[in-house]
Amino acid sequence: MVNQLIQLWRRLLFYLRRDRFDRELEEEMKFHLEMKAGANLTAGMSPEEACYASQRQFGNLTLLKEMSRETWGFRSLEALRQDFRYGLRILRKRTVFCLTAVLTLAVGIGANTAIFTLLHGLFLRGLPAPRPSELARINLIGPLPGSESAETGIPWRMYQQLRLRQRSFTDLSALTIGRVNIRDGEGVLRMYNAVLPTGNAFEVLGVKPHLGRLLTPADDVRGGPSMGWTAVLSHGFWRERFGGDPQIIGKQIEISNSIVTVVGITPPEFQGLFPGERPKIYLPLRFLTILSGKADLDSPTSLFFCRPIGRLKPGISLAQANAEMAVYQPELIRDFISPDQFYPPFIEKARLTVNSARNGLGSFWGRQSLQPLLLMQGLVAVVLLLCCVNVGGLMMSTVYARRHEFAVRMAMGAGRWRLIRQYLTESFVIAAAGALLGAAAAWYGNNLLLTFFIDPNGQEGLQITPDGTVYWVTSLCAVLTTLLFGAAPAWHAGRSDPGILLKSRTAPGGRRRTAGRAFIPIQVALSMALVASAGLLSRSLIRIRSEQVGFDIGHITITCPQFHNLPQKGDALLDLYQRMVDRLEQSPGIQSAAATWYTPMTNSMATATFQAMTGGATSPEDSRLAWNEVGPGYFRTMQTGILAGREFERNERDRSVCVLNKSAASHLFPRQEAVGQYVRSNDTQQFPKGATCRVIGVAQDAKYASARQQAPRTIYFPLNREFGGNFVFLMRSDSEATAIAAYRRALAEIAPMTPLLRFATLEQQMDDSLGAQRLITLMSQLFGGLALFLSALGLYGLLSSSVAQRTGEIGVRIALGVLRGAVLRMILYEALLLLAAGILLGSIALLLTVRLIQGMLYGVSPFDPTTLIATAGLLGSVILVAAIIPALRAASVDPMWALRME
Amino acid sequence: MLILKSLDRIAEPTHGYGIALYLKQISRDVLQVEEGSLYPALQRLALKGWVKAEWGQSENNRRARFYKLTPAGRKRLRQEVADFERVLEAIMRVMQPS
């Protein structure tokens, strides 16, 4: 082995100095010849004779030199270089073919790289920490309302207990997420996500600071360190907000009305523990007492849940750690989860579970986007396959065009393998160019792609940037595609028959034309699947958008003021909301305004169980209703009609009154007027004190979480004092700008110390909530179109070359009296045959695709006849257009000219 | 093997012509090969690391490449000689009239 390596090294040295080697060998041989000639001379030959004799005895000088060189040389390497050069030369001559192939592959590889970037960033990338596979997280997993096995963090006091007792981890740390207000460069307060880790977290993770130091246990003490609270900035936030100024270390900044000292910057590659999210700032976990106003995290009544992450001891497996947890579990749950504070089934069934945290902790984007991303990856993989098939078809036609060249090479002694390699090299040149272009496109397209992943709840959108791994994937794509599209043509090239050199150039014959033909039905089939999917998805999207949502979605601007962070609580807080609404409604351009808890189209909603009370008797039957809290003027602003009764008034601030929507009213009170009746709830999980309320109005049905779901049965309560909630303002105005201006004026006047947050229109929110759906639809449209174009191109290319090959034959036919119409039909028949085969294959492909996209369809049957017929029609007409040009060319062959060629 | 043995026998760095001359002499002209084929063979040996080439002055003051045996080459020679002798012995035994 070592010897071989040394030999390889010598070879390499030689390769680099091959010119010198040649010179030296030459000199050495010359020396030999001269010595020999000298000897011969001494032996009495004439000088000339001596010279000849020496050469005779030496042998074939050139051949020997060549043999010496071969001993050392990378013969294969040199041949490869030759292949490359030759390939480039050939490809340069065929610019159009080359451009088409490269662009086609660039689209395929680019799309794959772009989607894979997201998948990799969200689910595959290990944390940028040493030995990330040792990292593990601990969660409670159990049933919560709305989910059979919800994953939650664990209570803070349970974590502390667990940290002391556990033996599986070298250490445990924990963290939580908080929102902080920081002034931006212009002095406007902004709200950002902050991560609040325990003091040992960075050490557990093994992250090293970019500048300064990271948080330590000394920063995370009750009441803050004696020198004041400290903070670590993320590299990105430091660059963006403070211009990357290294002087920031040791400076004080204001965070949520507290002064903290910046002590360090995290390294640029560390982007937090939640894939797809980028926290801006890290604060000690106990800073939470300042942020939330909670007095003490450690008190027995504290409901604070944290998310533990630890490093397993070397050699300890997840199973072992889980077994250890199972031992502590009953005791920990008994001690730290009180039955009156928790959902009973959860206490019964929750399990303390250790999972790998190699990729970080589960994040919002991880949960949201796995399904759609996998679907998209499948889609783009099909597209890449299609691109390969297409380029393969194009290459195949070049094999035929170059058959003479190959035959000549073959006749001159080129091996089959050499010809195959030549073709594969050319394929690789094309694939590599395509991959390069594709990677560039994916890099720049990344931001565009991310605009489809915006959280409608107003949180930060998905944040993923491509990294080095993606290049490996791209390279792999290039190699794979080379083999995929290059294999068949290469094989055909290898089968070149030198015999054709002896035959006439235009010899008629059937079999040889079939090369490349098989590609067409596959292309048609894949296009059909893509176009039909695009059709179904587009129709679904149109259906979703055009359906009645139960409110007027246009002209509404929303923003969440985060008033729950203010000192005002209870009535004072509700007064503040009311004063803002009043001030907004007085502003010019604002038609109406209201506050609400949930806004529609955020992909989330609250549900609880309710019972109808009729004549003092509570119906035994539980009904699960969606619920929301809305301020006065909500229905007017949303333009959701009130069908009976009225909406809430200013003085209604508790859950003694409610409004039902029409389907909830008719469900709870099937045969009677709902207004004036009572509804109650024992759902203590949602309403700790229970709720009994009088129905004061019935509203029109309105969609809630998503436009994709039918309007749920809904109960509305007034904004109330029990719920110290974080409400959202809704403003109806002609333009978003008017609403924003009015809001900023009102805020400056009424609550100047609150941050300014993201504004969105309800329409945007709906778009964002449909982000994945819109992206898949857009992609299927784009790729469906591309697929059609490629198929048409492929068929056109095939028929054109077939007609060109058969010019003579067609000429003879016409000369013999076959009508031009019949020739036309003959070529079109050929195209139709391919189309039919394609549609047959396509039906199978479609059956498979439809199963994948079924979940995304809305109001459209997977076998929607309109879409299917339209697809077939579109496919047929595109194919016909592609076929008609070569067919007409065939029909217009001049028999005299054709015969003269024979 | 022959080249290695010649280099071993001559015991000092020798150029290609010298080796050819030596082979011819020692085998009393029985082994008459194309002298040039010596060179590809020498290259092969150099690649394997059994001989080492250095430029130097020839006896008539010309620049020439001198080859010498490396320790690895010597080891290889011993091995080859041993193998050869074994084979030779076997052949001899077969050829011996019993």
GROMACS .gro file of C-alpha atoms in nm, chain A residues 408-676:
model
  269
  408VAL     CA    1  -1.335   0.634  -3.869
  409ARG     CA    2  -1.190   0.629  -3.521
  410MET     CA    3  -1.293   0.271  -3.477
  411ALA     CA    4  -1.141   0.173  -3.809
  412MET     CA    5  -0.818   0.340  -3.703
  413GLY     CA    6  -0.801   0.129  -3.394
  414ALA     CA    7  -0.982   0.320  -3.121
  415GLY     CA    8  -1.125   0.081  -2.865
  416ARG     CA    9  -1.493   0.075  -2.783
  417TRP     CA   10  -1.415   0.176  -2.431
  418ARG     CA   11  -1.227   0.478  -2.559
  419LEU     CA   12  -1.528   0.591  -2.762
  420ILE     CA   13  -1.759   0.537  -2.466
  421ARG     CA   14  -1.524   0.733  -2.249
  422GLN     CA   15  -1.511   1.009  -2.506
  423TYR     CA   16  -1.888   1.042  -2.492
  424LEU     CA   17  -1.902   1.030  -2.117
  425THR     CA   18  -1.637   1.298  -2.100
  426GLU     CA   19  -1.841   1.520  -2.327
  427SER     CA   20  -2.149   1.449  -2.118
  428PHE     CA   21  -1.956   1.538  -1.808
  429VAL     CA   22  -1.842   1.868  -1.956
  430ILE     CA   23  -2.205   1.955  -2.023
  431ALA     CA   24  -2.321   1.835  -1.681
  432ALA     CA   25  -2.046   2.023  -1.503
  433ALA     CA   26  -2.133   2.346  -1.684
  434GLY     CA   27  -2.499   2.289  -1.600
  435ALA     CA   28  -2.418   2.218  -1.237
  436LEU     CA   29  -2.206   2.530  -1.210
  437LEU     CA   30  -2.480   2.746  -1.352
  438GLY     CA   31  -2.739   2.564  -1.145
  439ALA     CA   32  -2.547   2.613  -0.822
  440ALA     CA   33  -2.515   2.984  -0.897
  441ALA     CA   34  -2.888   3.004  -0.968
  442ALA     CA   35  -2.968   2.816  -0.648
  443TRP     CA   36  -2.741   3.048  -0.450
  444TYR     CA   37  -2.913   3.358  -0.578
  445GLY     CA   38  -3.257   3.199  -0.584
  446ASN     CA   39  -3.232   3.109  -0.217
  447ASN     CA   40  -3.366   3.443  -0.098
  448LEU     CA   41  -3.652   3.428  -0.343
  449LEU     CA   42  -3.741   3.082  -0.218
  450LEU     CA   43  -3.739   3.201   0.141
  451THR     CA   44  -4.008   3.460   0.067
  452PHE     CA   45  -4.249   3.168   0.050
  453PHE     CA   46  -4.163   3.073   0.406
  454ILE     CA   47  -4.291   3.369   0.604
  455ASP     CA   48  -4.468   3.294   0.927
  456PRO     CA   49  -4.814   3.447   0.911
  457ASN     CA   50  -4.796   3.498   1.287
  458GLY     CA   51  -4.550   3.778   1.229
  459GLN     CA   52  -4.246   3.590   1.350
  460GLU     CA   53  -3.930   3.596   1.149
  461GLY     CA   54  -3.936   3.398   0.829
  462LEU     CA   55  -3.728   3.093   0.755
  463GLN     CA   56  -3.357   3.171   0.750
  464ILE     CA   57  -3.130   2.928   0.571
  465THR     CA   58  -2.821   3.005   0.371
  466PRO     CA   59  -2.651   2.753   0.145
  467ASP     CA   60  -2.327   2.608   0.277
  468GLY     CA   61  -2.044   2.393   0.152
  469THR     CA   62  -2.234   2.067   0.171
  470VAL     CA   63  -2.464   2.191  -0.098
  471TYR     CA   64  -2.174   2.203  -0.340
  472TRP     CA   65  -2.106   1.839  -0.277
  473VAL     CA   66  -2.466   1.766  -0.357
  474THR     CA   67  -2.445   1.970  -0.673
  475SER     CA   68  -2.130   1.789  -0.777
  476LEU     CA   69  -2.294   1.459  -0.705
  477CYS     CA   70  -2.590   1.572  -0.918
  478ALA     CA   71  -2.351   1.650  -1.201
  479VAL     CA   72  -2.187   1.307  -1.190
  480LEU     CA   73  -2.519   1.132  -1.155
  481THR     CA   74  -2.679   1.320  -1.441
  482THR     CA   75  -2.376   1.249  -1.657
  483LEU     CA   76  -2.427   0.880  -1.604
  484LEU     CA   77  -2.801   0.911  -1.646
  485PHE     CA   78  -2.810   1.099  -1.971
  486GLY     CA   79  -2.469   1.003  -2.103
  487ALA     CA   80  -2.487   0.628  -2.056
  488ALA     CA   81  -2.721   0.539  -2.339
  489PRO     CA   82  -2.557   0.761  -2.602
  490ALA     CA   83  -2.214   0.647  -2.490
  491TRP     CA   84  -2.313   0.286  -2.525
  492HIS     CA   85  -2.445   0.353  -2.871
  493ALA     CA   86  -2.128   0.534  -2.965
  494GLY     CA   87  -1.933   0.232  -2.842
  495ARG     CA   88  -2.135   0.012  -3.074
  496SER     CA   89  -2.039   0.216  -3.378
  497ASP     CA   90  -1.986  -0.007  -3.674
  498PRO     CA   91  -1.687   0.080  -3.888
  499GLY     CA   92  -1.865  -0.104  -4.164
  500ILE     CA   93  -2.090   0.191  -4.238
  501LEU     CA   94  -1.790   0.365  -4.391
  502LEU     CA   95  -1.817   0.124  -4.676
  503LYS     CA   96  -2.185   0.184  -4.728
  504SER     CA   97  -2.358   0.471  -4.897
  505ARG     CA   98  -2.426   0.772  -4.678
  506THR     CA   99  -2.797   0.771  -4.737
  507ALA     CA  100  -2.859   0.403  -4.733
  508PRO     CA  101  -3.223   0.349  -4.653
  509GLY     CA  102  -3.302   0.128  -4.366
  510GLY     CA  103  -3.525   0.111  -4.066
  511ARG     CA  104  -3.355   0.004  -3.754
  512ARG     CA  105  -3.087   0.263  -3.719
  513ARG     CA  106  -3.338   0.547  -3.689
  514THR     CA  107  -3.479   0.418  -3.364
  515ALA     CA  108  -3.194   0.551  -3.151
  516GLY     CA  109  -3.330   0.816  -2.917
  517ARG     CA  110  -3.687   0.732  -2.995
  518ALA     CA  111  -3.758   0.571  -2.658
  519PHE     CA  112  -3.682   0.899  -2.489
  520ILE     CA  113  -3.985   1.076  -2.632
  521PRO     CA  114  -4.265   0.881  -2.459
  522ILE     CA  115  -4.081   0.913  -2.127
  523GLN     CA  116  -4.060   1.287  -2.175
  524VAL     CA  117  -4.423   1.309  -2.270
  525ALA     CA  118  -4.520   1.100  -1.969
  526LEU     CA  119  -4.324   1.311  -1.724
  527SER     CA  120  -4.457   1.632  -1.879
  528MET     CA  121  -4.807   1.498  -1.853
  529ALA     CA  122  -4.767   1.422  -1.483
  530LEU     CA  123  -4.619   1.765  -1.419
  531VAL     CA  124  -4.870   1.958  -1.627
  532ALA     CA  125  -5.164   1.775  -1.474
  533SER     CA  126  -5.031   1.838  -1.123
  534ALA     CA  127  -4.981   2.202  -1.208
  535GLY     CA  128  -5.339   2.216  -1.330
  536LEU     CA  129  -5.482   2.051  -1.021
  537LEU     CA  130  -5.276   2.264  -0.784
  538SER     CA  131  -5.359   2.586  -0.968
  539ARG     CA  132  -5.727   2.508  -0.960
  540SER     CA  133  -5.701   2.433  -0.588
  541LEU     CA  134  -5.531   2.763  -0.522
  542ILE     CA  135  -5.791   2.951  -0.724
  543ARG     CA  136  -6.065   2.770  -0.535
  544ILE     CA  137  -5.909   2.854  -0.200
  545ARG     CA  138  -5.875   3.218  -0.288
  546SER     CA  139  -6.213   3.267  -0.447
  547GLU     CA  140  -6.414   3.095  -0.180
  548GLN     CA  141  -6.620   3.290   0.069
  549VAL     CA  142  -6.410   3.342   0.381
  550GLY     CA  143  -6.683   3.518   0.577
  551PHE     CA  144  -6.510   3.854   0.597
  552ASP     CA  145  -6.379   4.116   0.359
  553ILE     CA  146  -6.012   4.035   0.330
  554GLY     CA  147  -5.905   4.347   0.137
  555HIS     CA  148  -5.787   4.673   0.293
  556ILE     CA  149  -5.718   4.541   0.640
  557THR     CA  150  -5.381   4.613   0.800
  558ILE     CA  151  -5.279   4.428   1.114
  559THR     CA  152  -5.008   4.476   1.371
  560CYS     CA  153  -4.942   4.334   1.714
  561PRO     CA  154  -4.838   4.604   1.965
  562GLN     CA  155  -4.713   4.368   2.240
  563PHE     CA  156  -4.891   4.570   2.509
  564HIS     CA  157  -4.880   4.269   2.740
  565ASN     CA  158  -4.524   4.370   2.823
  566LEU     CA  159  -4.642   4.702   2.965
  567PRO     CA  160  -4.692   4.751   3.339
  568GLN     CA  161  -5.067   4.807   3.290
  569LYS     CA  162  -5.277   4.500   3.362
  570GLY     CA  163  -5.643   4.413   3.373
  571ASP     CA  164  -5.885   4.699   3.308
  572ALA     CA  165  -5.606   4.950   3.263
  573LEU     CA  166  -5.465   4.740   2.980
  574LEU     CA  167  -5.807   4.702   2.816
  575ASP     CA  168  -5.852   5.078   2.846
  576LEU     CA  169  -5.523   5.125   2.664
  577TYR     CA  170  -5.639   4.903   2.377
  578GLN     CA  171  -5.968   5.091   2.367
  579ARG     CA  172  -5.796   5.432   2.364
  580MET     CA  173  -5.579   5.317   2.072
  581VAL     CA  174  -5.883   5.191   1.882
  582ASP     CA  175  -6.066   5.520   1.943
  583ARG     CA  176  -5.765   5.725   1.838
  584LEU     CA  177  -5.724   5.511   1.524
  585GLU     CA  178  -6.088   5.543   1.431
  586GLN     CA  179  -6.060   5.922   1.452
  587SER     CA  180  -5.757   5.924   1.222
  588PRO     CA  181  -5.816   6.034   0.864
  589GLY     CA  182  -5.834   5.746   0.620
  590ILE     CA  183  -5.917   5.479   0.880
  591GLN     CA  184  -6.270   5.354   0.826
  592SER     CA  185  -6.280   5.137   1.135
  593ALA     CA  186  -6.048   4.962   1.377
  594ALA     CA  187  -6.067   4.695   1.644
  595ALA     CA  188  -5.852   4.476   1.863
  596THR     CA  189  -5.863   4.097   1.865
  597TRP     CA  190  -5.678   3.800   2.007
  598TYR     CA  191  -5.641   3.576   1.700
  599THR     CA  192  -5.648   3.716   1.351
  600PRO     CA  193  -5.764   3.480   1.080
  601MET     CA  194  -5.529   3.301   0.841
  602THR     CA  195  -5.239   3.233   1.074
  603ASN     CA  196  -5.261   2.853   1.046
  604SER     CA  197  -5.346   2.840   1.415
  605MET     CA  198  -5.655   2.869   1.633
  606ALA     CA  199  -5.773   2.793   1.986
  607THR     CA  200  -6.035   2.530   2.059
  608ALA     CA  201  -6.220   2.422   2.374
  609THR     CA  202  -6.520   2.210   2.468
  610PHE     CA  203  -6.856   2.374   2.533
  611GLN     CA  204  -7.205   2.264   2.620
  612ALA     CA  205  -7.538   2.425   2.545
  613MET     CA  206  -7.762   2.511   2.843
  614THR     CA  207  -8.127   2.504   2.765
  615GLY     CA  208  -8.385   2.593   3.028
  616GLY     CA  209  -8.132   2.553   3.310
  617ALA     CA  210  -8.023   2.203   3.198
  618THR     CA  211  -7.677   2.154   3.057
  619SER     CA  212  -7.668   1.932   2.754
  620PRO     CA  213  -7.447   1.629   2.834
  621GLU     CA  214  -7.283   1.644   2.501
  622ASP     CA  215  -6.947   1.819   2.464
  623SER     CA  216  -6.893   2.018   2.152
  624ARG     CA  217  -6.549   2.132   2.049
  625LEU     CA  218  -6.565   2.490   1.926
  626ALA     CA  219  -6.297   2.721   1.802
  627TRP     CA  220  -6.285   3.027   2.020
  628ASN     CA  221  -6.149   3.377   1.996
  629GLU     CA  222  -6.163   3.702   2.186
  630VAL     CA  223  -6.258   4.011   1.995
  631GLY     CA  224  -6.299   4.375   2.091
  632PRO     CA  225  -6.588   4.607   2.013
  633GLY     CA  226  -6.611   4.686   1.644
  634TYR     CA  227  -6.442   4.359   1.539
  635PHE     CA  228  -6.728   4.231   1.324
  636ARG     CA  229  -6.780   4.579   1.173
  637THR     CA  230  -6.410   4.604   1.082
  638MET     CA  231  -6.391   4.253   0.939
  639GLN     CA  232  -6.729   4.303   0.770
  640THR     CA  233  -6.852   3.975   0.905
  641GLY     CA  234  -7.230   4.007   0.908
  642ILE     CA  235  -7.423   3.988   1.236
  643LEU     CA  236  -7.727   3.775   1.157
  644ALA     CA  237  -7.910   3.815   1.487
  645GLY     CA  238  -7.854   4.016   1.803
  646ARG     CA  239  -7.555   4.251   1.821
  647GLU     CA  240  -7.176   4.258   1.863
  648PHE     CA  241  -6.986   4.339   2.183
  649GLU     CA  242  -6.991   4.678   2.346
  650ARG     CA  243  -6.723   4.867   2.534
  651ASN     CA  244  -6.837   4.776   2.880
  652GLU     CA  245  -6.846   4.403   2.808
  653ARG     CA  246  -6.514   4.280   2.939
  654ASP     CA  247  -6.563   3.929   3.074
  655ARG     CA  248  -6.676   3.590   2.957
  656SER     CA  249  -7.037   3.635   3.066
  657VAL     CA  250  -7.142   3.712   2.709
  658CYS     CA  251  -7.056   3.558   2.377
  659VAL     CA  252  -7.130   3.566   2.007
  660LEU     CA  253  -7.170   3.238   1.817
  661ASN     CA  254  -7.122   3.193   1.450
  662LYS     CA  255  -7.408   3.049   1.250
  663SER     CA  256  -7.290   2.688   1.243
  664ALA     CA  257  -7.206   2.690   1.615
  665ALA     CA  258  -7.550   2.837   1.692
  666SER     CA  259  -7.737   2.580   1.488
  667HIS     CA  260  -7.523   2.300   1.629
  668LEU     CA  261  -7.572   2.395   1.994
  669PHE     CA  262  -7.931   2.511   1.961
  670PRO     CA  263  -8.071   2.315   1.670
  671ARG     CA  264  -8.437   2.406   1.697
  672GLN     CA  265  -8.439   2.741   1.866
  673GLU     CA  266  -8.322   3.096   1.856
  674ALA     CA  267  -7.969   3.107   2.000
  675VAL     CA  268  -7.969   3.464   2.117
  676GLY     CA  269  -8.057   3.479   2.485
   0.00000   0.00000   0.00000
